[in-house]
PDB file of C-alpha atoms and ligand atoms in Angstrom:
ATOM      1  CA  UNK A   1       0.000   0.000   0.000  1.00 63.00           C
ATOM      2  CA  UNK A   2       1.183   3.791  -0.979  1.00 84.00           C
ATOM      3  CA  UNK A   3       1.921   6.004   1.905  1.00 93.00           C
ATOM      4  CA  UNK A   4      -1.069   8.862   2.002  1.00 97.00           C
ATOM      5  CA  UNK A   5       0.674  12.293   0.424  1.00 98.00           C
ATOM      6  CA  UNK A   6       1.791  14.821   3.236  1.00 98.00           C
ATOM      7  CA  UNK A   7       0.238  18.085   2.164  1.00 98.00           C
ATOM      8  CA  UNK A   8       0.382  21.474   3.386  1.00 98.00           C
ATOM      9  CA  UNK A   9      -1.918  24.428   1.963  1.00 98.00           C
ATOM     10  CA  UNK A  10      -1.780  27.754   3.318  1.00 98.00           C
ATOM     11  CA  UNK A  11      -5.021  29.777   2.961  1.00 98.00           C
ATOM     12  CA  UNK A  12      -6.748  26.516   3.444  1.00 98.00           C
ATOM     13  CA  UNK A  13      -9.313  27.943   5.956  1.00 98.00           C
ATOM     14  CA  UNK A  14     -11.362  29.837   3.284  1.00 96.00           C
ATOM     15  CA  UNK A  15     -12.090  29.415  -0.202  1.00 96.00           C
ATOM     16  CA  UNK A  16     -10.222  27.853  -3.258  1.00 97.00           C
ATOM     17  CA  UNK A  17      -7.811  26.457  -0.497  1.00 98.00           C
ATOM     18  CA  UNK A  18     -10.408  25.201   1.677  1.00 98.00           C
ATOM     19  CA  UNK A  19     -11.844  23.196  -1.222  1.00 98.00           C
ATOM     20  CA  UNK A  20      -8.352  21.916  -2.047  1.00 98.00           C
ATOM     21  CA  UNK A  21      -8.079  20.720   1.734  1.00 98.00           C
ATOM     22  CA  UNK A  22     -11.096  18.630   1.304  1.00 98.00           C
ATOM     23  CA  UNK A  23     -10.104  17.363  -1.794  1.00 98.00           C
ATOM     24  CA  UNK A  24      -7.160  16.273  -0.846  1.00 98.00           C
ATOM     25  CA  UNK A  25      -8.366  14.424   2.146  1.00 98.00           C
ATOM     26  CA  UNK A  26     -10.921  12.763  -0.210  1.00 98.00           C
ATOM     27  CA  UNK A  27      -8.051  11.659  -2.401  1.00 98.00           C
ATOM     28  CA  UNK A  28      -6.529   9.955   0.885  1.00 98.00           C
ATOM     29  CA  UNK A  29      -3.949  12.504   1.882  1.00 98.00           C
ATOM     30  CA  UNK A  30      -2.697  14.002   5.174  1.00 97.00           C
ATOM     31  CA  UNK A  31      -3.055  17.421   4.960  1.00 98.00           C
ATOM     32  CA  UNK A  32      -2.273  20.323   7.058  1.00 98.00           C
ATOM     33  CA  UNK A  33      -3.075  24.226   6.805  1.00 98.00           C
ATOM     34  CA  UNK A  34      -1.385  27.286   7.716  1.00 98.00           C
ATOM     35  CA  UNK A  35      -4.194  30.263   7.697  1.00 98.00           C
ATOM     36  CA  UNK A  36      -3.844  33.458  10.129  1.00 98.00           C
ATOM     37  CA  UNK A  37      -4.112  33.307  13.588  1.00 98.00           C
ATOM     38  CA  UNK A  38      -7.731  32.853  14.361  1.00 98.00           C
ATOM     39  CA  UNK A  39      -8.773  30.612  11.701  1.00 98.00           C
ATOM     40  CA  UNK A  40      -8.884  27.174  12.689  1.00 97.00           C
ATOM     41  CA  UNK A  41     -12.620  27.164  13.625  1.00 97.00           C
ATOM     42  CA  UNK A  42     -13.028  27.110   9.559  1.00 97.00           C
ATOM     43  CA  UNK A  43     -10.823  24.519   8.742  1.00 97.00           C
ATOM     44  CA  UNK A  44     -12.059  21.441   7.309  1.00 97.00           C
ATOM     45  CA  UNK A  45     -12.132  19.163  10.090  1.00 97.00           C
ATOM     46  CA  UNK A  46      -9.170  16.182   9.667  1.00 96.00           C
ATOM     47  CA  UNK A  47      -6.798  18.630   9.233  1.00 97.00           C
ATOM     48  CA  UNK A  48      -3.419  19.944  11.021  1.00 97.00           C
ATOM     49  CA  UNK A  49      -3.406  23.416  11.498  1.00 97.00           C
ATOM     50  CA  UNK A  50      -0.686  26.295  12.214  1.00 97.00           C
ATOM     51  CA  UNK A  51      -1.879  30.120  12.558  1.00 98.00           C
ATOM     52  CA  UNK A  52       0.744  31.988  10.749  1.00 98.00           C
ATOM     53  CA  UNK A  53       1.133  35.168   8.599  1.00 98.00           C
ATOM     54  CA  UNK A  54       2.833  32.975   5.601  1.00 98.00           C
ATOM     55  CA  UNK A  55       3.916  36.864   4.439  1.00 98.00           C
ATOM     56  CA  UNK A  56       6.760  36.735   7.551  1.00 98.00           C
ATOM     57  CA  UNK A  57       9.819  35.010   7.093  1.00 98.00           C
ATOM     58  CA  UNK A  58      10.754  33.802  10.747  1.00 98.00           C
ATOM     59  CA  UNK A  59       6.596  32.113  10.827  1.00 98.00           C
ATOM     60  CA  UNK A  60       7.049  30.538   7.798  1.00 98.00           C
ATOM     61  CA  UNK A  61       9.920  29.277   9.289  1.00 98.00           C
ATOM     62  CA  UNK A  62       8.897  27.620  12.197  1.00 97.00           C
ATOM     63  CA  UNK A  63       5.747  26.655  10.682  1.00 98.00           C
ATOM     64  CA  UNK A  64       8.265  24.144   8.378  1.00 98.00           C
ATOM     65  CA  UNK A  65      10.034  23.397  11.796  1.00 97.00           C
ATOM     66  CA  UNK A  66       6.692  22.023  13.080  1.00 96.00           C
ATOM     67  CA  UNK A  67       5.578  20.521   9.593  1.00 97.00           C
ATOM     68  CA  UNK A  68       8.464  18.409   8.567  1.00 97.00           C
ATOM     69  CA  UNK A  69       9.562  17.720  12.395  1.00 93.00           C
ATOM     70  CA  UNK A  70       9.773  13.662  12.743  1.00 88.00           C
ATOM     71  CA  UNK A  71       8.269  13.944  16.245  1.00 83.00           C
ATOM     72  CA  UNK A  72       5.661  16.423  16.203  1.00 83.00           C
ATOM     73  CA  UNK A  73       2.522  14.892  16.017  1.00 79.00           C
ATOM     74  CA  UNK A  74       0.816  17.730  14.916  1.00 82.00           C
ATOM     75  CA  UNK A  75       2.851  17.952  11.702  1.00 91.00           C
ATOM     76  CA  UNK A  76       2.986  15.709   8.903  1.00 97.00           C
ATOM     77  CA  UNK A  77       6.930  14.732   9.113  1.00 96.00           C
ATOM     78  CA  UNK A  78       7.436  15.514   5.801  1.00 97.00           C
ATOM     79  CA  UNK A  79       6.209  16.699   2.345  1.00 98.00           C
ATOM     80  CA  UNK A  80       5.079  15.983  -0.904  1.00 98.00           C
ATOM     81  CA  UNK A  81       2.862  18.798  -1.658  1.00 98.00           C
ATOM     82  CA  UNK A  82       2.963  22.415  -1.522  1.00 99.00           C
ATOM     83  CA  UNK A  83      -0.138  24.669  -2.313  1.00 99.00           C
ATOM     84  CA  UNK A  84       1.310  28.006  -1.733  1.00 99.00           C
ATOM     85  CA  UNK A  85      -2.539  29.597  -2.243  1.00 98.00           C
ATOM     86  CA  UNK A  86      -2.579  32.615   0.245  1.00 98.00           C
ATOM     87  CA  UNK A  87      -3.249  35.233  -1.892  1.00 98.00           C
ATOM     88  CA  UNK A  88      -5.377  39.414  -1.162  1.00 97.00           C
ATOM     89  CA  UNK A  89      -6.998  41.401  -3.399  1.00 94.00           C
ATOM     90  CA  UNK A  90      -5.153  44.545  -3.074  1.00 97.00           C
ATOM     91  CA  UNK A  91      -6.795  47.779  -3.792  1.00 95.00           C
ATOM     92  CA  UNK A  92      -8.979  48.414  -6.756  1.00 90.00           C
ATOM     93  CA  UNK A  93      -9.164  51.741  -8.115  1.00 91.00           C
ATOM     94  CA  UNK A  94      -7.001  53.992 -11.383  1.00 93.00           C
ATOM     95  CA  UNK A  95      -3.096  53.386 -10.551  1.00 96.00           C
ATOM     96  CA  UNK A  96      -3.031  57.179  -9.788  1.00 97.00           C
ATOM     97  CA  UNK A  97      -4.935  56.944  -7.018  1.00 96.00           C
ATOM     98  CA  UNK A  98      -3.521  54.109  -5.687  1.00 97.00           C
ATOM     99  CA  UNK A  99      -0.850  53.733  -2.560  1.00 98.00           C
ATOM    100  CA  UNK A 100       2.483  52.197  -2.758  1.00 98.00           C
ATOM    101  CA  UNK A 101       1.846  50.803   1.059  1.00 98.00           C
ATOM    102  CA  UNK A 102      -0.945  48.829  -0.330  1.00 98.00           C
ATOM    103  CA  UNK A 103       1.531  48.080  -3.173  1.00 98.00           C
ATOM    104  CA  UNK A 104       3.963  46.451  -0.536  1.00 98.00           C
ATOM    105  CA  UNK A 105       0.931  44.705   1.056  1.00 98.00           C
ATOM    106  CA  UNK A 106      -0.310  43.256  -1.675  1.00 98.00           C
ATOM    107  CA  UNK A 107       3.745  42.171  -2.697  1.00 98.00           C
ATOM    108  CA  UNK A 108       4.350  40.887   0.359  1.00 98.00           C
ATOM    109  CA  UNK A 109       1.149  38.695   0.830  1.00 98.00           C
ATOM    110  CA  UNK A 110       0.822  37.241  -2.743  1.00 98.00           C
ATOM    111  CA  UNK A 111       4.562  36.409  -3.517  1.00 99.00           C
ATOM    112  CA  UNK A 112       6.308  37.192  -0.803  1.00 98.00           C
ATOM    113  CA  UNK A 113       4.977  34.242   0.836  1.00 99.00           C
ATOM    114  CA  UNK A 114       5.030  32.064  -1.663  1.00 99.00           C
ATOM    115  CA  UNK A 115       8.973  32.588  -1.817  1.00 99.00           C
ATOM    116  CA  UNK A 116       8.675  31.994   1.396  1.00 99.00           C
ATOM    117  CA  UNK A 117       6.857  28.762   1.778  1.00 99.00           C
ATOM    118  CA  UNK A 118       8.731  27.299  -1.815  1.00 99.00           C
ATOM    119  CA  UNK A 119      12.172  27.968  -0.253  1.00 98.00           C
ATOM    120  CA  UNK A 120      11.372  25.971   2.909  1.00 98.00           C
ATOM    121  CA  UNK A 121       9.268  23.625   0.645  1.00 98.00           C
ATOM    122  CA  UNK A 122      11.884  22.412  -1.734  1.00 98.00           C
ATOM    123  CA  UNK A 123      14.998  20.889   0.740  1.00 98.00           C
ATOM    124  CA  UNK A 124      11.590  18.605   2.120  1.00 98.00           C
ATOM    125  CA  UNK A 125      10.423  18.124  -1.480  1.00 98.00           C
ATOM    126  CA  UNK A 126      14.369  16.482  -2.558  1.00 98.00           C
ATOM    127  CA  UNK A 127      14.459  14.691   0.534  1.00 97.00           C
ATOM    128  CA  UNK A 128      10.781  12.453   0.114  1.00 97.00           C
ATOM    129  CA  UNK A 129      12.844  12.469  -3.480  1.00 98.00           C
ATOM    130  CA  UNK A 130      10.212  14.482  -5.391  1.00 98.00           C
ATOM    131  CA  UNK A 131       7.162  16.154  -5.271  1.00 98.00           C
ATOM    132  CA  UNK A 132       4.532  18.346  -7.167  1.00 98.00           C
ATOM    133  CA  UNK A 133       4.226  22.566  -5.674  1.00 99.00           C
ATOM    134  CA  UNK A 134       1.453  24.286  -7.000  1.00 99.00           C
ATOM    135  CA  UNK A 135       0.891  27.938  -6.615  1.00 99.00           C
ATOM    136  CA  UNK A 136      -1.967  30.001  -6.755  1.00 98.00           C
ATOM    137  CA  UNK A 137      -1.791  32.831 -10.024  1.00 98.00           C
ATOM    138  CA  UNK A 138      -4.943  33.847 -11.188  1.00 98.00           C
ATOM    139  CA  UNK A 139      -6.649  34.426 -15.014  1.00 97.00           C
ATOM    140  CA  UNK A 140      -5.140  38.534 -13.635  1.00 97.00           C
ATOM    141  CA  UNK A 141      -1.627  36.965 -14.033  1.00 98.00           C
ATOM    142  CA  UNK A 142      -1.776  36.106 -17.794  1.00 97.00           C
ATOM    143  CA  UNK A 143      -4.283  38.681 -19.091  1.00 94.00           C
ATOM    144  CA  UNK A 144      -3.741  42.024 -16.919  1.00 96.00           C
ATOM    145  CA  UNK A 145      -6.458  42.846 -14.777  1.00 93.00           C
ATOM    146  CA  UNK A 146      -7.345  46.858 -15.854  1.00 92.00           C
ATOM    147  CA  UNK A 147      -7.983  48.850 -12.031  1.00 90.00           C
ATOM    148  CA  UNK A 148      -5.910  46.403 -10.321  1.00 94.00           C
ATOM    149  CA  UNK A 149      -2.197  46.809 -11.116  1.00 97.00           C
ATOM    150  CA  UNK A 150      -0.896  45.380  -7.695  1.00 98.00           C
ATOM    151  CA  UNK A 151      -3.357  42.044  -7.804  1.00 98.00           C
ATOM    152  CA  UNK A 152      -2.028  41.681 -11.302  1.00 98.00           C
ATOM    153  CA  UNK A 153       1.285  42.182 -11.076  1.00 98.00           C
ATOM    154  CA  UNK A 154       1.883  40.022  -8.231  1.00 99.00           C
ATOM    155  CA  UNK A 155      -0.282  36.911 -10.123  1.00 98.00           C
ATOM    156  CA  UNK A 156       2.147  37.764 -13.040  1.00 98.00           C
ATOM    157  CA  UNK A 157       5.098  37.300 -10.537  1.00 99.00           C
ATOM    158  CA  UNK A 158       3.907  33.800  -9.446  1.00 99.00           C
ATOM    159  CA  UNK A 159       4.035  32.781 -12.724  1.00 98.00           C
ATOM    160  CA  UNK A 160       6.916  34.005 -13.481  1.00 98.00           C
ATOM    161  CA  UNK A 161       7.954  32.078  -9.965  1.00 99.00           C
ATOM    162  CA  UNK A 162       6.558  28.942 -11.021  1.00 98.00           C
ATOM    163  CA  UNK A 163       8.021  28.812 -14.578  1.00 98.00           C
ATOM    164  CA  UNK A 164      11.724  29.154 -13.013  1.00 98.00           C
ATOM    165  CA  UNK A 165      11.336  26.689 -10.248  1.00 98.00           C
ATOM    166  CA  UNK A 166      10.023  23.842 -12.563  1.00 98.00           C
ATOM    167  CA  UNK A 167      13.204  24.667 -14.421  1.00 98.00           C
ATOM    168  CA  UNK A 168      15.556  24.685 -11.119  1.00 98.00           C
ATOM    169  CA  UNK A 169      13.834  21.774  -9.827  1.00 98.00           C
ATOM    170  CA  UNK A 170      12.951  18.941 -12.443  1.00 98.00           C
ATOM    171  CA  UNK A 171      15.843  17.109 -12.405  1.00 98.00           C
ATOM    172  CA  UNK A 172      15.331  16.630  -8.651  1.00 98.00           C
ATOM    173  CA  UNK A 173      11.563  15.272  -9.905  1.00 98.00           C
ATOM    174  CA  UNK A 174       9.750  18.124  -8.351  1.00 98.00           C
ATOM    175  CA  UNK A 175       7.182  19.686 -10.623  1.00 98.00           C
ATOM    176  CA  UNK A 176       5.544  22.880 -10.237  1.00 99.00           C
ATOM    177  CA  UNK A 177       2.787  24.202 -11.543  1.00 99.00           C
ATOM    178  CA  UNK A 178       0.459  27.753 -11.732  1.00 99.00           C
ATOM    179  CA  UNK A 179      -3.002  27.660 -11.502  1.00 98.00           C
ATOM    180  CA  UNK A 180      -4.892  30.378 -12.544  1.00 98.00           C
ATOM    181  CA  UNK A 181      -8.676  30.016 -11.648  1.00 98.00           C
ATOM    182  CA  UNK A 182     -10.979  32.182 -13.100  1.00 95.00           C
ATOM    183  CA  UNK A 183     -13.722  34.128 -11.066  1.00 92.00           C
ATOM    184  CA  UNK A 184     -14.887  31.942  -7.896  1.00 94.00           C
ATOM    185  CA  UNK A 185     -18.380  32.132  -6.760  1.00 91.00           C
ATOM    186  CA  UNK A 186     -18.130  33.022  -3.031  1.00 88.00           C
ATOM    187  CA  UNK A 187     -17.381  35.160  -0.501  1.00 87.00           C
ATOM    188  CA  UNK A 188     -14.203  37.000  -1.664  1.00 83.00           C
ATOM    189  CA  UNK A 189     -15.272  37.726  -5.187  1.00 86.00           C
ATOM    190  CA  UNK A 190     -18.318  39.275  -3.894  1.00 89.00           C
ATOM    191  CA  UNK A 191     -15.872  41.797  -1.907  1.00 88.00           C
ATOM    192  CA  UNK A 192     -14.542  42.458  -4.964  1.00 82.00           C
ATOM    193  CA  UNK A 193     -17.167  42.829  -7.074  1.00 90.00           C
ATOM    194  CA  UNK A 194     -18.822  45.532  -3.897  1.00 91.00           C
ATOM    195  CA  UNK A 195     -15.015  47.103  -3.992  1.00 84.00           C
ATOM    196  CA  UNK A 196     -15.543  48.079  -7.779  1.00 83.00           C
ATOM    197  CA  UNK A 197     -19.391  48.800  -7.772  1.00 90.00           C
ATOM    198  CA  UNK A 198     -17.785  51.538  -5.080  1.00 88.00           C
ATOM    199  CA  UNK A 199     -15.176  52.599  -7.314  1.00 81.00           C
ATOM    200  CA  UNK A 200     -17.505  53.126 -10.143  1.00 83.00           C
ATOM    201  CA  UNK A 201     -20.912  53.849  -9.337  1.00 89.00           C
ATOM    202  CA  UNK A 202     -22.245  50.670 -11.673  1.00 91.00           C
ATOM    203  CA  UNK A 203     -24.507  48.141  -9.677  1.00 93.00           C
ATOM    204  CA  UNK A 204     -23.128  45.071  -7.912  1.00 92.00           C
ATOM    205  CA  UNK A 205     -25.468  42.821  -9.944  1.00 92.00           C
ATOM    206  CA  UNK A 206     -24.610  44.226 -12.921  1.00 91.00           C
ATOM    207  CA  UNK A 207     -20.965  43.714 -12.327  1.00 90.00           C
ATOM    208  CA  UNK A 208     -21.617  40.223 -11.604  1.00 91.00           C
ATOM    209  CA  UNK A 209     -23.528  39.766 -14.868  1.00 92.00           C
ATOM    210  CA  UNK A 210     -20.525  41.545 -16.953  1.00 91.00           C
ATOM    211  CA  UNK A 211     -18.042  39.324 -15.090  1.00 90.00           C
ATOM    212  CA  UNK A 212     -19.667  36.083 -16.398  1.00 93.00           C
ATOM    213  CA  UNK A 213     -20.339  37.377 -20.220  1.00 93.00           C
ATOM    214  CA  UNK A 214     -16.635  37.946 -20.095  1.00 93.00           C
ATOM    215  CA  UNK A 215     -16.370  33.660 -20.153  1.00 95.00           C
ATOM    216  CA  UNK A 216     -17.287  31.549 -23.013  1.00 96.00           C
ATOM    217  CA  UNK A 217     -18.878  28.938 -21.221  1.00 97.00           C
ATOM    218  CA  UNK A 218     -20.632  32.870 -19.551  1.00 95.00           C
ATOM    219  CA  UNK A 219     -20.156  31.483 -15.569  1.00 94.00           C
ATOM    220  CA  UNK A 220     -18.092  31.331 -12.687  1.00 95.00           C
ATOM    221  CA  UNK A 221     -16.469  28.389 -11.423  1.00 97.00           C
ATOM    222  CA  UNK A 222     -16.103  27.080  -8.011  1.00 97.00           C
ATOM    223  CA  UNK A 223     -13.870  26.483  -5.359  1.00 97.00           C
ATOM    224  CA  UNK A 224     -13.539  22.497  -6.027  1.00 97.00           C
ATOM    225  CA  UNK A 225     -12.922  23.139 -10.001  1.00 98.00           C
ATOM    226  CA  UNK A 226      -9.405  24.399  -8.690  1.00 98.00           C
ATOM    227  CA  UNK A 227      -9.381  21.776  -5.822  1.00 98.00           C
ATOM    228  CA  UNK A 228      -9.772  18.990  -8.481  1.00 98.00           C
ATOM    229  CA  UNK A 229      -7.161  19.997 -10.816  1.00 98.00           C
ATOM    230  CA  UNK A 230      -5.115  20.511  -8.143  1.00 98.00           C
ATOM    231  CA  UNK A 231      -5.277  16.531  -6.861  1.00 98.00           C
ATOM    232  CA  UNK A 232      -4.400  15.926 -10.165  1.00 98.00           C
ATOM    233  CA  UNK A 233      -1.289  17.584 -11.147  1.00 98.00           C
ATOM    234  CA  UNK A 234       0.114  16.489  -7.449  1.00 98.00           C
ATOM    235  CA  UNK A 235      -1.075  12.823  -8.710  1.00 98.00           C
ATOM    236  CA  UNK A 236       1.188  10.220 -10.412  1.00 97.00           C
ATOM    237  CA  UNK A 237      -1.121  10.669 -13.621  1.00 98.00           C
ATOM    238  CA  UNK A 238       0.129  13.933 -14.016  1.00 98.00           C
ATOM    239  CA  UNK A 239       3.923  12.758 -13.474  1.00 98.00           C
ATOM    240  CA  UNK A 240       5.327  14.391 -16.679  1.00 98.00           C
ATOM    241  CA  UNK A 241       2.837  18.257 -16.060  1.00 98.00           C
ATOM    242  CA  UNK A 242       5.829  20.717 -15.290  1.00 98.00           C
ATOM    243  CA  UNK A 243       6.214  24.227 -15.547  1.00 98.00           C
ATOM    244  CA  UNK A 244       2.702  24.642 -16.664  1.00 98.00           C
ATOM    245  CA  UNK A 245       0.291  27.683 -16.082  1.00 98.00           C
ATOM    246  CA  UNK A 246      -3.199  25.858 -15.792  1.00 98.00           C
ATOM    247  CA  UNK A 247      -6.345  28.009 -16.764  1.00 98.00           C
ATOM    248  CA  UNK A 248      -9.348  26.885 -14.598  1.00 98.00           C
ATOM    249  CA  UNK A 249     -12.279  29.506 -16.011  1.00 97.00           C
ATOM    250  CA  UNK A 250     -14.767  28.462 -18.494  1.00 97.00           C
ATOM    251  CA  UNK A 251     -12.907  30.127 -20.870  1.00 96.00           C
ATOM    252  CA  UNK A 252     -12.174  33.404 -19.919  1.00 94.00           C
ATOM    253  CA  UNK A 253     -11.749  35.477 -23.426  1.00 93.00           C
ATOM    254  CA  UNK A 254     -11.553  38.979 -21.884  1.00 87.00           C
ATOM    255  CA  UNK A 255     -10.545  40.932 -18.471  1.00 84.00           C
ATOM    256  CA  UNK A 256     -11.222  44.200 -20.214  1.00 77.00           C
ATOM    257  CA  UNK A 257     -12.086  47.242 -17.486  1.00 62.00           C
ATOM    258  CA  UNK A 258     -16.074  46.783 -17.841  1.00 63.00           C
ATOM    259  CA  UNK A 259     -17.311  50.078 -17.470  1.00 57.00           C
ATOM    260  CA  UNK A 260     -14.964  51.761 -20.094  1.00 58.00           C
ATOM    261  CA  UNK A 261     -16.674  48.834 -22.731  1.00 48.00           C
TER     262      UNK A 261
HETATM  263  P1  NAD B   1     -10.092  33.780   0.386  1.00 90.52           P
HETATM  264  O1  NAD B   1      -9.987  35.207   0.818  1.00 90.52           O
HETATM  265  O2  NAD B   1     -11.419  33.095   0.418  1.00 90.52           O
HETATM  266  O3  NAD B   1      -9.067  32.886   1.231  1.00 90.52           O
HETATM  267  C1  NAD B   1      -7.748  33.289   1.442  1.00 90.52           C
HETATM  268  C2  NAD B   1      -7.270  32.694   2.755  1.00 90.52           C
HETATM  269  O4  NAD B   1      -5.932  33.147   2.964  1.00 90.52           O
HETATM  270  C3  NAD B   1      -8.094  33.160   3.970  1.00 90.52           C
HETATM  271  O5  NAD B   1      -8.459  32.046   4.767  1.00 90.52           O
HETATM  272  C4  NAD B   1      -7.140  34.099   4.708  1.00 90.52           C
HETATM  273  O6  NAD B   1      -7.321  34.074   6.136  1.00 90.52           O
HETATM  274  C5  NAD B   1      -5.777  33.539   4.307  1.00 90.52           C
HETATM  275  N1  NAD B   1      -4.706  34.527   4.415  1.00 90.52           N
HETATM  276  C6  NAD B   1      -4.698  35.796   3.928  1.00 90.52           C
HETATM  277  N2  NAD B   1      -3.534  36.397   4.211  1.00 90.52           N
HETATM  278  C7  NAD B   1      -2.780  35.496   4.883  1.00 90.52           C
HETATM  279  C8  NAD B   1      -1.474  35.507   5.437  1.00 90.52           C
HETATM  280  N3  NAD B   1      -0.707  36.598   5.343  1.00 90.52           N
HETATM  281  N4  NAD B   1      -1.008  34.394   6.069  1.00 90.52           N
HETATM  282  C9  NAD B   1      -1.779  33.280   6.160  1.00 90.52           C
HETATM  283  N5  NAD B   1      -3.029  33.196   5.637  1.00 90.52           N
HETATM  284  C10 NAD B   1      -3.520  34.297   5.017  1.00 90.52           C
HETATM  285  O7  NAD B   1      -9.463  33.755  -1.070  1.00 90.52           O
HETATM  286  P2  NAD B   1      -9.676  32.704  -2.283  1.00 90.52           P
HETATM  287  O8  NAD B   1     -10.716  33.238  -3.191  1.00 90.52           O
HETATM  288  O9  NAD B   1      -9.826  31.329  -1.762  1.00 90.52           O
HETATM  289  O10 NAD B   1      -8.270  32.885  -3.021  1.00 90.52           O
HETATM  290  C11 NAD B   1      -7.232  31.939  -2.895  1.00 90.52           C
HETATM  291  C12 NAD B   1      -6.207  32.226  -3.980  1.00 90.52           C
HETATM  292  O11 NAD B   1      -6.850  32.170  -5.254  1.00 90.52           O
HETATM  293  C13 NAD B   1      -5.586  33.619  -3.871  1.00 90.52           C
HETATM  294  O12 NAD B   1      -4.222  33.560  -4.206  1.00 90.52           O
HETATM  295  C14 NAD B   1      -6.352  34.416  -4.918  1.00 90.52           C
HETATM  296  O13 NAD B   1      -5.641  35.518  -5.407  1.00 90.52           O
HETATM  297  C15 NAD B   1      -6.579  33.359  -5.981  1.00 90.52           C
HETATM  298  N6  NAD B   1      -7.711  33.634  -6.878  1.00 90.52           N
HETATM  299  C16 NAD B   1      -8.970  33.776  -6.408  1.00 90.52           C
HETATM  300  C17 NAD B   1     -10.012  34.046  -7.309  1.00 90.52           C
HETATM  301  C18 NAD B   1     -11.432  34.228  -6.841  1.00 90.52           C
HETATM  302  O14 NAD B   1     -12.291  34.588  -7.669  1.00 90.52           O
HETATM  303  N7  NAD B   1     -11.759  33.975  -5.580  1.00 90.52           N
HETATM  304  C19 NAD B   1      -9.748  34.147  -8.663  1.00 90.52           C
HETATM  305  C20 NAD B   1      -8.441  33.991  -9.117  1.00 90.52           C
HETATM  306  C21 NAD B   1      -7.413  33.718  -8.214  1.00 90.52           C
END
C-alpha cells in the first residue's frame, strides 16, 4: 500500500484552499493548513493546522520546523505537496490613485509568501525524493487585470515564480505548476465585485452579470474546479505536467475594465 501524500496548503481555511483541503483528504492525503491566527474554527475538520502570517519570514519558518519535524505529532513529518494559495486582493481603483503601502501589502502577501513557503518547501520536497508545488496565479496573471495593477502584477510574478522553479527543480523530480482560476463564486469575489461597484458607481449585480459574459462557457467556477485539478497535477497521472500555467475559467476570453466597454 502507498503512503497517504503529506500536504500542506496555506489559505486553506477559506475558499479555493479550503476546497483543495477537502479534496485532498478525499483523495486519501494528510493534509495540514497554515491560515492566520484565528482561523482554525473554519478549517475542514481532519486537518493539522498552524496560525501563521505565511507573508513573515521567521513564521514561515517555524511553521516548516513544526511541519516536517519527525516527532511532532501535529505535523505531517514531511512533504510531498505544496499549495502556496494565500493570496489578497489589493486595492482596486485607477493606478493614480492608488498607494504604494498597499503596493507592498499586496507584494508581500501574494509572492512574498510564496517565496517563502517554496524555499522551505523544496529541501523537504528532494528529501521524500520528489514532489509536485502548485501555486496560486490567477486568469489577472496572464491577461492584466485593468484597475488592479498590484493584484495583477503580483499573479504575473507567481508565474513568473513557477516557470523558473520547474526549471531549477525537475531534475530533482519536483514539478511545479500555476493555476490560474478564473472568477470563484463566493465570498471573496463578492468583496470584490462591492469594492468596484464603489469605485464606479455601476450596480453590484450588474458587475456580476458583466463578469460572467466575459467567459465563453458565460459562468463562474467554483472552489472544487481548482481543488480537483489541483489533486491531479500532485497525482502520479500527471507525473510528466511541469512548468505549466493551468487556466481553470470556463474560458475566460476577456478581463477588459467593464465600465470603459
Ligand atoms: P479567500 O480570501 O477566500 O481565502 C484566502 C485565505 O488566505 C483566507 O483564509 C485568509 O485568512 C488567508 N490569508 C490571507 N492572508 C494570509 C497571510 N498573510 N497568512 C496566512 N493566511 C492568510 O481567497 P480565495 O478566493 O480562496 O483565493 C485563494 C487564492 O486564489 C488567492 O491567491 C487568490 O488571489 C486566488 N484567486 C482567487 C479568485 C477568486 O475569484 N476567488 C480568482 C483567481 C485567483
Amino acid at each position: 500500500m502507498t503512503e497517504p501524500q503529506r500536504v500542506l496548503i496555506t489559505g486553506g481555511a477559506s475558499g479555493i484552499g479550503y476546497a483543495m483541503a477537502i479534496a485532498f483528504l478525499e483523495a486519501g492525503a494528510r493534509v495540514h493548513v497554515a491560515d492566520l491566527p484565528g482561523t482554525e474554527e473554519r478549517v475542514p475538520e481532519g486537518c493539522g493546522f498552524a496560525g501563521v502570517d505565511v507573508s513573515d519570514p521567521t513564521e514561515v519558518d517555524s511553521l516548516f520546523r513544526a511541519v516536517l519535524s519527525p516527532t511532532d505529532s501535529k505535523g505531517l513529518g514531511g512533504l510531498d505537496v505544496l499549495c502556496a494559495n494565500v493570496g489578497v486582493a489589493g486595492p482596486t481603483g485607477p493606478i493614480e490613485d492608488l498607494d504604494a503601502a498597499d503596493w507592498d501589502q499586496t507584494m508581500a502577501v501574494n509572492v512574498r509568501s510564496a517565496f517563502l513557503c517554496c524555499r522551505r518547501a523544496v529541501p523537504a520536497l528532494r528529501k521524500a525524493g520528489g514532489g509536485s508545488i502548485l501555486l496560486t496565479s490567477s486568469t489577472a496573471g496572464i491577461s492584466g487585470f485593468p484597475m488592479r495593477t498590484p493584484y495583477a502584477a503580483s499573479k504575473f510574478a507567481i508565474v513568473g515564480l513557477g516557470n523558473t522553479l520547474a526549471m531549477e527543480c525537475g531534475e530533482f523530480g519536483i514539478r511545479t505548476n500555476v493555476l490560474c482560476p478564473g472568477s470563484v463564486d463566493g465570498e471573496r469575489m463578492q468583496r470584490v465585485i462591492e469594492a468596484e461597484a464603489e469605485a464606479t458607481g455601476i450596480s453590484a449585480v450588474d458587475l456580476r452579470n458583466a463578469y460572467a459574459k466575459q467567459v465563453s462557457m458565460r459562468t463562474f467556477v467554483e472552489g472544487r474546479d481548482i481543488a480537483a485539478m489541483a489533486v491531479f497535477l500532485s497525482s502520479p497521472e500527471a507525473r510528466y505536467v511541469n512548468g505549466q500555467t493551468i487556466s481553470v475559467d470556463g474560458g475566460l476570453e476577456t478581463l477588459r475594465t467593464i465600465w470603459r466597454t
